[in-house]
Structure formats: C-alpha cells, structure tokens
mmCIF file of C-alpha atoms in Angstrom:
data_model
loop_
_atom_site.group_PDB
_atom_site.id
_atom_site.type_symbol
_atom_site.label_atom_id
_atom_site.label_comp_id
_atom_site.label_asym_id
_atom_site.label_seq_id
_atom_site.Cartn_x
_atom_site.Cartn_y
_atom_site.Cartn_z
ATOM 1 C CA ALA A 1 -29.298 -11.273 -5.056
ATOM 2 C CA GLN A 2 -30.731 -9.789 -2.177
ATOM 3 C CA SER A 3 -34.613 -9.181 -1.329
ATOM 4 C CA VAL A 4 -36.757 -7.901 1.620
ATOM 5 C CA THR A 5 -40.417 -8.961 2.195
ATOM 6 C CA GLN A 6 -42.439 -6.672 4.314
ATOM 7 C CA LEU A 7 -45.856 -8.774 5.528
ATOM 8 C CA GLY A 8 -48.736 -6.648 5.229
ATOM 9 C CA SER A 9 -48.990 -3.276 3.069
ATOM 10 C CA HIS A 10 -51.070 -1.749 5.965
ATOM 11 C CA VAL A 11 -51.051 -2.246 9.721
ATOM 12 C CA SER A 12 -53.486 -0.649 11.877
ATOM 13 C CA VAL A 13 -53.092 -0.276 15.630
ATOM 14 C CA SER A 14 -54.820 1.650 18.240
ATOM 15 C CA GLU A 15 -53.280 4.684 20.117
ATOM 16 C CA GLY A 16 -50.926 3.093 22.921
ATOM 17 C CA ALA A 17 -51.025 -0.429 21.643
ATOM 18 C CA LEU A 18 -47.969 -2.222 20.587
ATOM 19 C CA VAL A 19 -46.364 -1.730 17.074
ATOM 20 C CA LEU A 20 -45.203 -4.658 15.242
ATOM 21 C CA LEU A 21 -44.050 -4.556 11.730
ATOM 22 C CA ARG A 22 -42.471 -7.529 10.110
ATOM 23 C CA CYS A 23 -39.616 -7.828 7.710
ATOM 24 C CA ASN A 24 -37.794 -10.969 6.506
ATOM 25 C CA TYR A 25 -35.025 -10.684 4.053
ATOM 26 C CA SER A 26 -32.904 -12.949 1.729
ATOM 27 C CA SER A 27 -29.054 -12.144 1.288
ATOM 28 C CA SER A 28 -25.985 -14.521 0.339
ATOM 29 C CA VAL A 29 -23.883 -12.554 2.432
ATOM 30 C CA PRO A 30 -24.265 -11.593 6.118
ATOM 31 C CA PRO A 31 -26.769 -8.796 5.621
ATOM 32 C CA TYR A 32 -26.703 -5.277 6.990
ATOM 33 C CA LEU A 33 -30.260 -4.323 8.000
ATOM 34 C CA PHE A 34 -32.262 -0.989 8.068
ATOM 35 C CA TRP A 35 -35.483 0.537 8.911
ATOM 36 C CA TYR A 36 -36.651 3.870 7.448
ATOM 37 C CA VAL A 37 -39.607 6.054 7.903
ATOM 38 C CA GLN A 38 -41.301 8.139 5.564
ATOM 39 C CA TYR A 39 -43.865 10.862 6.047
ATOM 40 C CA PRO A 40 -46.173 12.335 3.396
ATOM 41 C CA ASN A 41 -44.236 14.200 0.854
ATOM 42 C CA GLN A 42 -40.717 13.977 2.451
ATOM 43 C CA GLY A 43 -37.874 11.918 2.303
ATOM 44 C CA LEU A 44 -36.794 8.681 4.069
ATOM 45 C CA GLN A 45 -35.537 8.844 7.309
ATOM 46 C CA LEU A 46 -33.265 6.338 9.182
ATOM 47 C CA LEU A 47 -34.877 4.812 12.288
ATOM 48 C CA LEU A 48 -32.436 2.144 13.175
ATOM 49 C CA LYS A 49 -29.605 0.109 11.544
ATOM 50 C CA TYR A 50 -28.250 -3.539 12.260
ATOM 51 C CA THR A 51 -24.734 -3.965 11.157
ATOM 52 C CA THR A 52 -22.680 -6.289 13.634
ATOM 53 C CA GLY A 53 -22.709 -7.205 17.256
ATOM 54 C CA ALA A 54 -25.677 -6.742 19.403
ATOM 55 C CA THR A 55 -28.735 -8.168 17.806
ATOM 56 C CA LEU A 56 -31.176 -6.026 19.467
ATOM 57 C CA VAL A 57 -30.941 -2.204 18.161
ATOM 58 C CA LYS A 58 -32.603 0.576 19.618
ATOM 59 C CA GLY A 59 -33.597 3.805 17.190
ATOM 60 C CA ILE A 60 -35.110 7.048 17.218
ATOM 61 C CA ASN A 61 -38.574 7.659 18.418
ATOM 62 C CA GLY A 62 -38.840 4.558 20.898
ATOM 63 C CA PHE A 63 -38.538 1.918 18.075
ATOM 64 C CA GLU A 64 -36.401 -0.922 18.289
ATOM 65 C CA ALA A 65 -35.764 -4.282 16.262
ATOM 66 C CA GLU A 66 -34.126 -7.562 16.432
ATOM 67 C CA PHE A 67 -32.003 -9.342 13.890
ATOM 68 C CA LYS A 68 -32.655 -12.984 14.103
ATOM 69 C CA LYS A 69 -30.679 -14.826 11.775
ATOM 70 C CA SER A 70 -32.253 -18.277 12.126
ATOM 71 C CA GLU A 71 -35.449 -16.638 11.169
ATOM 72 C CA THR A 72 -34.033 -14.305 8.804
ATOM 73 C CA SER A 73 -36.072 -11.594 10.292
ATOM 74 C CA PHE A 74 -35.917 -7.815 11.503
ATOM 75 C CA HIS A 75 -38.935 -6.979 12.856
ATOM 76 C CA LEU A 76 -39.553 -3.503 13.993
ATOM 77 C CA THR A 77 -41.625 -2.783 17.368
ATOM 78 C CA LYS A 78 -42.695 -0.038 19.564
ATOM 79 C CA PRO A 79 -44.099 -0.866 22.887
ATOM 80 C CA SER A 80 -46.884 2.087 22.824
ATOM 81 C CA ALA A 81 -48.214 3.603 19.516
ATOM 82 C CA HIS A 82 -48.706 7.513 19.098
ATOM 83 C CA MET A 83 -50.412 9.227 16.907
ATOM 84 C CA SER A 84 -47.485 10.761 15.498
ATOM 85 C CA ASP A 85 -46.023 7.281 14.360
ATOM 86 C CA ALA A 86 -48.410 7.268 11.238
ATOM 87 C CA ALA A 87 -46.172 6.991 8.485
ATOM 88 C CA GLU A 88 -44.695 4.457 5.905
ATOM 89 C CA TYR A 89 -42.039 2.232 7.053
ATOM 90 C CA PHE A 90 -39.509 0.723 4.868
ATOM 91 C CA CYS A 91 -37.162 -2.486 5.825
ATOM 92 C CA ALA A 92 -33.882 -2.373 3.936
ATOM 93 C CA VAL A 93 -30.870 -4.723 3.246
ATOM 94 C CA SER A 94 -27.255 -3.897 2.056
ATOM 95 C CA ASN A 95 -24.149 -5.643 1.583
ATOM 96 C CA SER A 96 -22.133 -3.184 3.378
ATOM 97 C CA GLY A 97 -22.636 -0.776 5.977
ATOM 98 C CA GLY A 98 -25.218 0.867 3.484
ATOM 99 C CA GLY A 99 -22.809 3.547 2.653
ATOM 100 C CA ALA A 100 -21.016 2.098 0.286
ATOM 101 C CA ASP A 101 -23.545 0.308 -2.270
ATOM 102 C CA GLY A 102 -27.028 0.509 -2.786
ATOM 103 C CA LEU A 103 -30.174 -0.598 -0.451
ATOM 104 C CA THR A 104 -32.662 -2.954 -1.508
ATOM 105 C CA PHE A 105 -35.990 -1.911 -0.114
ATOM 106 C CA GLY A 106 -39.279 -4.038 0.620
ATOM 107 C CA LYS A 107 -42.628 -2.518 -0.513
ATOM 108 C CA GLY A 108 -43.271 -0.694 2.719
ATOM 109 C CA THR A 109 -45.631 -0.708 5.499
ATOM 110 C CA HIS A 110 -48.329 1.663 5.894
ATOM 111 C CA LEU A 111 -48.726 2.345 9.813
ATOM 112 C CA ILE A 112 -51.988 3.726 10.776
ATOM 113 C CA ILE A 113 -53.087 4.864 14.295
ATOM 114 C CA GLN A 114 -56.611 4.502 15.438
ATOM 115 C CA PRO A 115 -57.523 7.002 18.211
ATOM 116 C CA ASP B 1 -25.732 20.995 8.879
ATOM 117 C CA ALA B 2 -27.669 21.288 5.356
ATOM 118 C CA GLY B 3 -29.320 17.652 4.353
ATOM 119 C CA VAL B 4 -29.335 16.680 0.947
ATOM 120 C CA ILE B 5 -30.804 18.957 -1.185
ATOM 121 C CA GLN B 6 -33.149 18.328 -4.623
ATOM 122 C CA SER B 7 -34.679 20.493 -6.970
ATOM 123 C CA PRO B 8 -37.303 20.971 -8.334
ATOM 124 C CA ARG B 9 -39.588 19.451 -5.755
ATOM 125 C CA HIS B 10 -42.557 19.167 -8.112
ATOM 126 C CA GLU B 11 -41.971 18.994 -12.010
ATOM 127 C CA VAL B 12 -45.047 18.459 -14.555
ATOM 128 C CA THR B 13 -44.159 18.339 -18.108
ATOM 129 C CA GLU B 14 -45.491 17.025 -21.374
ATOM 130 C CA MET B 15 -44.406 13.631 -22.739
ATOM 131 C CA GLY B 16 -41.455 13.995 -25.202
ATOM 132 C CA GLN B 17 -39.762 16.948 -23.175
ATOM 133 C CA GLU B 18 -36.485 16.745 -21.515
ATOM 134 C CA VAL B 19 -36.374 16.594 -17.591
ATOM 135 C CA THR B 20 -33.522 17.296 -15.592
ATOM 136 C CA LEU B 21 -33.562 16.552 -11.909
ATOM 137 C CA ARG B 22 -30.953 18.150 -9.536
ATOM 138 C CA CYS B 23 -29.399 16.799 -6.463
ATOM 139 C CA LYS B 24 -26.881 18.481 -3.993
ATOM 140 C CA PRO B 25 -25.502 15.952 -1.459
ATOM 141 C CA ILE B 26 -24.109 16.593 2.156
ATOM 142 C CA SER B 27 -20.897 18.088 2.336
ATOM 143 C CA GLY B 28 -18.210 15.583 2.251
ATOM 144 C CA HIS B 29 -20.073 12.678 1.643
ATOM 145 C CA ASP B 30 -18.405 10.602 -0.935
ATOM 146 C CA TYR B 31 -21.335 8.317 -2.245
ATOM 147 C CA LEU B 32 -24.430 9.552 -3.996
ATOM 148 C CA PHE B 33 -27.381 7.452 -4.823
ATOM 149 C CA TRP B 34 -30.257 7.946 -7.186
ATOM 150 C CA TYR B 35 -33.774 6.087 -6.425
ATOM 151 C CA ARG B 36 -37.250 6.136 -8.128
ATOM 152 C CA GLN B 37 -40.294 5.348 -6.261
ATOM 153 C CA THR B 38 -43.626 4.215 -7.616
ATOM 154 C CA MET B 39 -46.813 2.490 -6.332
ATOM 155 C CA MET B 40 -46.106 -0.711 -8.450
ATOM 156 C CA ARG B 41 -42.667 -1.093 -8.289
ATOM 157 C CA GLY B 42 -41.606 0.736 -4.746
ATOM 158 C CA LEU B 43 -38.166 2.010 -4.123
ATOM 159 C CA GLU B 44 -35.647 1.131 -6.824
ATOM 160 C CA LEU B 45 -31.983 1.870 -7.048
ATOM 161 C CA LEU B 46 -31.056 3.684 -10.309
ATOM 162 C CA ILE B 47 -27.522 4.516 -10.085
ATOM 163 C CA TYR B 48 -24.780 5.489 -7.619
ATOM 164 C CA PHE B 49 -21.488 7.184 -7.749
ATOM 165 C CA ASN B 50 -18.274 7.245 -5.651
ATOM 166 C CA ASN B 51 -16.218 9.784 -5.807
ATOM 167 C CA ASN B 52 -17.975 11.549 -8.797
ATOM 168 C CA VAL B 53 -17.620 8.066 -10.793
ATOM 169 C CA PRO B 54 -20.692 6.014 -11.745
ATOM 170 C CA ILE B 55 -19.988 2.599 -9.963
ATOM 171 C CA ASP B 56 -23.418 0.738 -10.636
ATOM 172 C CA ASP B 57 -25.941 1.848 -13.508
ATOM 173 C CA SER B 58 -27.492 -1.576 -14.048
ATOM 174 C CA GLY B 59 -30.907 -0.195 -12.312
ATOM 175 C CA MET B 60 -31.112 2.582 -15.144
ATOM 176 C CA PRO B 61 -34.334 1.487 -16.892
ATOM 177 C CA GLU B 62 -33.295 2.620 -20.353
ATOM 178 C CA ASP B 63 -31.189 4.612 -22.541
ATOM 179 C CA ARG B 64 -33.561 7.398 -21.788
ATOM 180 C CA PHE B 65 -32.031 7.901 -18.595
ATOM 181 C CA SER B 66 -28.895 9.266 -17.938
ATOM 182 C CA ALA B 67 -27.026 10.429 -14.820
ATOM 183 C CA LYS B 68 -23.805 12.630 -14.288
ATOM 184 C CA MET B 69 -22.029 13.943 -11.262
ATOM 185 C CA PRO B 70 -19.467 16.485 -12.389
ATOM 186 C CA ASN B 71 -18.116 17.489 -9.148
ATOM 187 C CA ALA B 72 -18.585 16.501 -5.543
ATOM 188 C CA SER B 73 -21.203 18.917 -4.713
ATOM 189 C CA PHE B 74 -23.756 18.205 -7.751
ATOM 190 C CA SER B 75 -25.480 15.470 -9.602
ATOM 191 C CA THR B 76 -28.215 15.347 -12.271
ATOM 192 C CA LEU B 77 -30.567 12.663 -13.490
ATOM 193 C CA LYS B 78 -31.896 13.428 -16.834
ATOM 194 C CA ILE B 79 -34.752 11.805 -18.939
ATOM 195 C CA GLN B 80 -34.870 12.477 -22.526
ATOM 196 C CA PRO B 81 -37.529 12.120 -24.200
ATOM 197 C CA SER B 82 -39.573 11.580 -21.127
ATOM 198 C CA GLU B 83 -42.651 9.217 -21.098
ATOM 199 C CA PRO B 84 -45.847 8.962 -18.848
ATOM 200 C CA ARG B 85 -44.389 5.851 -17.304
ATOM 201 C CA ASP B 86 -41.780 7.655 -15.766
ATOM 202 C CA SER B 87 -44.058 9.545 -13.631
ATOM 203 C CA ALA B 88 -42.613 8.892 -10.021
ATOM 204 C CA VAL B 89 -40.949 10.212 -7.148
ATOM 205 C CA TYR B 90 -37.180 10.365 -7.538
ATOM 206 C CA PHE B 91 -34.959 10.577 -4.418
ATOM 207 C CA CYS B 92 -31.199 11.396 -4.226
ATOM 208 C CA ALA B 93 -29.213 9.972 -1.351
ATOM 209 C CA SER B 94 -25.820 10.450 -0.125
ATOM 210 C CA SER B 95 -23.459 8.938 2.417
ATOM 211 C CA LEU B 96 -19.835 8.202 3.655
ATOM 212 C CA GLY B 97 -18.514 5.141 2.544
ATOM 213 C CA SER B 98 -17.563 1.980 3.970
ATOM 214 C CA ARG B 99 -14.064 3.423 4.944
ATOM 215 C CA ARG B 100 -15.657 5.474 7.384
ATOM 216 C CA GLY B 101 -17.609 2.842 9.028
ATOM 217 C CA ASN B 102 -21.214 1.762 8.757
ATOM 218 C CA GLN B 103 -22.519 4.841 7.754
ATOM 219 C CA PRO B 104 -26.184 5.232 6.702
ATOM 220 C CA GLN B 105 -27.723 6.807 3.556
ATOM 221 C CA HIS B 106 -29.003 10.331 3.938
ATOM 222 C CA PHE B 107 -32.176 11.195 1.772
ATOM 223 C CA GLY B 108 -33.507 14.490 0.120
ATOM 224 C CA ASP B 109 -37.395 15.227 0.161
ATOM 225 C CA GLY B 110 -37.547 13.846 -3.474
ATOM 226 C CA THR B 111 -38.885 15.329 -6.834
ATOM 227 C CA ARG B 112 -42.377 14.184 -7.763
ATOM 228 C CA LEU B 113 -42.459 14.049 -11.596
ATOM 229 C CA SER B 114 -45.507 14.087 -13.665
ATOM 230 C CA ILE B 115 -45.375 13.265 -17.416
ATOM 231 C CA LEU B 116 -48.598 14.163 -18.874
#
C-alpha cells in the first residue's frame, strides 16, 4: 500500500522568502510523484511530476522538487515566495505515471504568505 | 481545449434524497476518476474507469454510492439515499492512460455537496 505524509498542515512564510513544503512517501514499487496546487473553490492543478530520469524536477510558477530515494522524500521548493502562491498544496504518489491508476494524496499543506 | 467539466458546482439537499453528480472528461482521455475531499479524510479515490469500464471501486464507501460511465464523454456519481456525512467536495479527473506515456490527471472544479 502507498501513503504520503506532508509535514505541517500550515506553513507561513514572508513574501520573498524561501518556500519549503515537505513530503515523504511510502511505496512498495518505484513511485511516480506529483505536486498539485488548489486555489479556493477550484480543482487541483498539476505543479510538477517525477516519473523517471532526472531527480530534480522543475514545474510551473517557479516551483521545483527533488526526488530523494534514500530519504523517501519529494519536497517542494520555491526560492522567493509571491503573494499569489497562497494556496493548498498536495503531494501525491502513484504506481504508474498517474494516468492509469488512482493517486494517493497527502493531507495537504496550506501555504500562507505574509506581506 | 475545454477542461474537465463538472455539474452542478454546488448542491444542497435534504437527507434521504437522491443526488446525482455529473462529469464530462477531456475529449480523448480514456481514464476517468472520482475523488472525494473532506476536512477529516482529505482527498480519497472513490472509483476509476478505463474505456468506460470500472476498474477499481474499492474506494466507494458503501452501497448507497454508485457510478456509471455510459460513454466516453459522460460519467455520473449517484448517492441514494444521501446522508449528512456525505457532505464533501467531489472531484472528477481524467487522463490519457499509460500507453500514452506518463500523463497526469486533469481535475474539474468539483461539486460542493451539502446534505442537510
């Protein structure tokens, strides 16, 4: 069975500061990993994904994440936070590329940006 | 291109009533997923289809829930009878399967369901 743990249900950073959202996973097979963002009253939008190959993955809106197999982690970072980054962020794991089976999500991290 | 379209966006009904949620996937996508989001349990996979056939319905909470996909462009999730604990946001997502490579799931904006 797969699982995802997101440390910190709420993370607050100042505008311009580094954003770090933590995600650890458990999977019995090589995982496919995703970060999604959810704005209020909207669906989930894909930020980035790791399937195979390069372990540092770049996504939209300046976000990136690094897959570390030894640490079973896939933390999300952004060098400089912007007010528009305030949203709910979800880490997810899949057995496939994510297209052919369901995703297992973490509980989410609410990112707060302080002016 | 149009994304995943869900209707209605909001539904408020009384306990015991039948509720039907609708989803139109992205054209050409062969996988369709239904998820439920609650504060207590987060995002949970309920069921998913491949080429209109249900593949895994192990996430469906109980027999009051049923889902169908009569054709490639339409799916329904039905709750009968509804109960207050069914109140949640229900999301539909679609994707191209693994035969097309590692394609992500695309989500609709969800249906916010309130059972009084």
